[in-house]
Amino acid sequence: MLLPFAKIIRSEEETIKIAGNFARLLKPGDVVILTGNLGSGKTFFVRYAVKQFGIDSVSSPTFAIVNEYDGSMKIYHFDFYRIKNSAELFDIGFNDYLNDSEAVSFIEWGEMFPEMLPGTRYEVDIILYENLSRAIAIKKNKPIKIAIRK
Ligand SMILES: Nc1ncnc2c1ncn2[C@@H]1O[C@H](COP(=O)(O)OP(=O)(O)OP(=O)(O)O)[C@@H](O)[C@H]1O
Ligand SMILES: [Mg+2]
């Protein structure tokens, strides 16, 4: 898969294929945030992405805040939806999860606490339209380097 990626999606099968292709780019230590309205398919995308690592049991982490999976890759799957402030994230040791260089972290609603995210991360944006088609856009976000001319 070449990034940035963008496509209009009209079936679950298309999302499944894109999620699988995306997962092949992932390396231990990577962080992936997923944005998109309620029911747009963030959990669905993670479920089919981590199938690449032999994991078949992904459920939504909305209530648990984080679910952990062990396949050919260790996976942390977060959902910020119910988090009220970044102090709650410190309390669950969010930074320790992210600093686990052997795991890939997926974060639904990650844009809610941008200050908690590493500058380098993948961003999966899903839009669910009224006609039930979807748009999926994926890019790699890198910290902006500011060149200072002397
Ligand atoms: N093309 C598609 N891609 C993804 N999901 C689809 C598609 N077509 C239908 N769906 C359905 O849409 C639903 C998406 O639900 P999902 O829980 O993944 O959304 P979500 O973005 O994680 O929601 P939330 O914001 O509540 O966490 C699933 O029931 C899935 O079967
Ligand atoms: Mg979800």
Short mmCIF file of C-alpha atoms and ligand atoms in Angstrom, two decimals:
data_model
loop_
_atom_site.label_atom_id
_atom_site.label_comp_id
_atom_site.label_asym_id
_atom_site.label_seq_id
_atom_site.Cartn_x
_atom_site.Cartn_y
_atom_site.Cartn_z
CA MET A 1 0.00 0.00 0.00
CA LEU A 2 1.28 3.44 -0.95
CA LEU A 3 0.66 6.32 1.46
CA PRO A 4 -1.10 8.66 1.50
CA PHE A 5 -4.01 6.42 0.54
CA ALA A 6 -7.64 7.43 -0.10
CA LYS A 7 -10.62 5.52 -1.45
CA ILE A 8 -14.40 5.47 -1.48
CA ILE A 9 -15.65 2.18 -0.04
CA ARG A 10 -19.00 0.53 -0.68
CA SER A 11 -18.60 -2.90 0.95
CA GLU A 12 -17.17 -4.52 4.05
CA GLU A 13 -14.98 -6.64 1.79
CA GLU A 14 -13.21 -3.53 0.51
CA THR A 15 -12.52 -2.34 4.05
CA ILE A 16 -11.23 -5.81 4.99
CA LYS A 17 -8.80 -5.77 2.06
CA ILE A 18 -7.54 -2.26 2.83
CA ALA A 19 -7.09 -3.07 6.53
CA GLY A 20 -5.06 -6.16 5.64
CA ASN A 21 -2.86 -4.29 3.17
CA PHE A 22 -2.29 -1.52 5.68
CA ALA A 23 -1.34 -3.95 8.45
CA ARG A 24 1.51 -5.30 6.31
CA LEU A 25 3.21 -1.89 6.66
CA LEU A 26 3.25 -2.08 10.45
CA LYS A 27 6.38 -2.63 12.52
CA PRO A 28 6.76 -3.16 16.28
CA GLY A 29 6.47 0.17 18.10
CA ASP A 30 4.14 1.76 15.58
CA VAL A 31 1.12 3.80 16.66
CA VAL A 32 -2.07 4.03 14.60
CA ILE A 33 -4.89 6.43 15.40
CA LEU A 34 -8.36 6.03 13.92
CA THR A 35 -10.79 8.90 13.53
CA GLY A 36 -14.31 8.90 12.16
CA ASN A 37 -17.89 9.31 13.30
CA LEU A 38 -19.77 6.77 15.42
CA GLY A 39 -20.19 3.49 13.60
CA SER A 40 -17.94 4.50 10.72
CA GLY A 41 -15.89 1.33 11.13
CA LYS A 42 -12.87 2.06 13.32
CA THR A 43 -13.21 -1.14 15.36
CA PHE A 44 -14.04 -3.07 12.18
CA PHE A 45 -10.82 -1.78 10.58
CA VAL A 46 -8.69 -2.80 13.58
CA ARG A 47 -10.36 -6.23 13.69
CA TYR A 48 -9.32 -6.98 10.11
CA ALA A 49 -5.93 -5.28 10.36
CA VAL A 50 -4.81 -7.49 13.25
CA LYS A 51 -5.95 -10.65 11.47
CA GLN A 52 -2.60 -10.23 9.70
CA PHE A 53 -1.02 -11.09 13.05
CA GLY A 54 -3.22 -14.13 13.66
CA ILE A 55 -5.61 -12.37 16.05
CA ASP A 56 -9.29 -13.25 15.56
CA SER A 57 -11.07 -11.95 18.63
CA VAL A 58 -11.13 -8.14 18.53
CA SER A 59 -13.97 -6.44 20.36
CA SER A 60 -14.53 -2.74 20.98
CA PRO A 61 -12.40 -1.37 23.83
CA THR A 62 -14.90 1.44 24.54
CA PHE A 63 -15.60 0.28 28.11
CA ALA A 64 -12.28 -1.38 28.90
CA ILE A 65 -10.32 1.60 27.45
CA VAL A 66 -7.60 -0.83 26.37
CA ASN A 67 -7.64 -4.41 25.11
CA GLU A 68 -4.44 -6.42 24.67
CA TYR A 69 -3.89 -9.16 22.12
CA ASP A 70 -1.00 -11.51 21.52
CA GLY A 71 -0.47 -12.85 18.04
CA SER A 72 2.61 -12.75 15.84
CA MET A 73 2.62 -9.11 17.05
CA LYS A 74 1.59 -7.75 20.43
CA ILE A 75 -1.35 -5.35 20.02
CA TYR A 76 -2.80 -2.66 22.28
CA HIS A 77 -6.21 -1.43 21.17
CA PHE A 78 -7.43 1.77 22.84
CA ASP A 79 -10.62 3.77 22.61
CA PHE A 80 -10.49 7.35 23.91
CA TYR A 81 -14.25 7.88 23.52
CA ARG A 82 -15.05 7.67 27.23
CA ILE A 83 -11.88 9.33 28.48
CA LYS A 84 -12.57 12.71 30.06
CA ASN A 85 -9.09 14.14 30.42
CA SER A 86 -5.47 13.23 29.86
CA ALA A 87 -4.99 12.55 33.60
CA GLU A 88 -7.10 9.40 33.13
CA LEU A 89 -4.64 8.29 30.48
CA PHE A 90 -1.69 8.84 32.80
CA ASP A 91 -3.56 6.77 35.42
CA ILE A 92 -3.84 3.72 33.17
CA GLY A 93 -0.15 4.04 32.23
CA PHE A 94 -0.87 5.04 28.66
CA ASN A 95 2.71 6.19 28.07
CA ASP A 96 4.10 2.82 29.12
CA TYR A 97 1.90 1.09 26.57
CA LEU A 98 2.98 3.44 23.81
CA ASN A 99 6.64 3.05 24.74
CA ASP A 100 6.45 -0.74 24.39
CA SER A 101 8.73 -1.12 21.38
CA GLU A 102 7.45 -4.66 20.74
CA ALA A 103 3.80 -3.71 20.33
CA VAL A 104 1.63 -1.91 17.81
CA SER A 105 -0.95 0.43 19.38
CA PHE A 106 -4.27 1.26 17.73
CA ILE A 107 -6.21 4.20 19.20
CA GLU A 108 -9.85 4.91 18.28
CA TRP A 109 -10.84 8.57 18.72
CA GLY A 110 -7.11 9.30 19.11
CA GLU A 111 -7.56 12.91 17.99
CA MET A 112 -9.34 13.68 21.30
CA PHE A 113 -5.99 13.98 23.12
CA PRO A 114 -3.45 14.94 20.47
CA GLU A 115 -0.95 16.03 23.13
CA MET A 116 -0.74 12.39 24.30
CA LEU A 117 0.26 11.06 20.87
CA PRO A 118 3.72 10.58 19.42
CA GLY A 119 4.51 12.90 16.51
CA THR A 120 5.16 9.94 14.24
CA ARG A 121 2.02 7.89 13.76
CA TYR A 122 -0.31 6.47 11.16
CA GLU A 123 -3.71 8.12 10.84
CA VAL A 124 -6.71 6.23 9.49
CA ASP A 125 -9.66 8.55 8.86
CA ILE A 126 -13.03 7.04 8.00
CA ILE A 127 -16.09 9.00 6.93
CA LEU A 128 -19.52 7.35 6.92
CA TYR A 129 -21.85 9.11 4.50
CA GLU A 130 -25.64 9.24 4.72
CA ASN A 131 -25.93 6.85 1.79
CA LEU A 132 -23.80 4.39 3.84
CA SER A 133 -20.81 4.55 1.56
CA ARG A 134 -17.55 5.35 3.29
CA ALA A 135 -14.30 7.14 2.57
CA ILE A 136 -11.07 5.81 4.04
CA ALA A 137 -7.91 7.92 4.08
CA ILE A 138 -4.61 6.74 5.53
CA LYS A 139 -1.45 8.74 5.98
CA LYS A 140 1.72 8.76 8.00
CA ASN A 141 2.03 11.80 10.21
CA LYS A 142 5.55 12.97 10.93
CA PRO A 143 6.68 15.78 13.21
CA ILE A 144 7.28 18.99 11.31
CA LYS A 145 10.93 19.94 11.22
CA ILE A 146 11.36 23.67 11.36
CA ALA A 147 14.48 24.83 9.59
CA ILE A 148 15.98 27.91 11.16
CA ARG A 149 18.07 29.93 8.78
CA LYS A 150 21.03 31.71 10.36
N1 LIG B 1 -17.53 -0.94 4.35
C1 LIG B 1 -17.61 -1.08 5.69
N2 LIG B 1 -16.50 -0.85 6.45
C2 LIG B 1 -16.57 -0.98 7.79
N3 LIG B 1 -17.69 -1.29 8.48
C3 LIG B 1 -18.81 -1.53 7.77
C4 LIG B 1 -18.82 -1.42 6.36
N4 LIG B 1 -20.06 -1.68 5.92
C5 LIG B 1 -20.78 -1.95 7.00
N5 LIG B 1 -20.06 -1.86 8.13
C6 LIG B 1 -20.56 -2.09 9.48
O1 LIG B 1 -20.48 -0.87 10.20
C7 LIG B 1 -20.23 -1.14 11.56
C8 LIG B 1 -19.02 -0.36 12.03
O2 LIG B 1 -18.97 -0.47 13.42
P1 LIG B 1 -17.65 -0.21 14.26
O3 LIG B 1 -17.94 -0.65 15.64
O4 LIG B 1 -16.45 -0.75 13.57
O5 LIG B 1 -17.58 1.41 14.21
P2 LIG B 1 -16.69 2.38 15.09
O6 LIG B 1 -16.22 3.45 14.18
O7 LIG B 1 -15.64 1.59 15.82
O8 LIG B 1 -17.74 2.97 16.13
P3 LIG B 1 -17.48 3.68 17.56
O9 LIG B 1 -17.25 5.13 17.28
O10 LIG B 1 -18.75 3.43 18.31
O11 LIG B 1 -16.29 3.03 18.19
C9 LIG B 1 -20.02 -2.65 11.70
O12 LIG B 1 -21.21 -3.21 12.19
C10 LIG B 1 -19.77 -3.11 10.28
O13 LIG B 1 -20.24 -4.41 10.05
MG MG B 2 -15.20 1.44 17.85
#
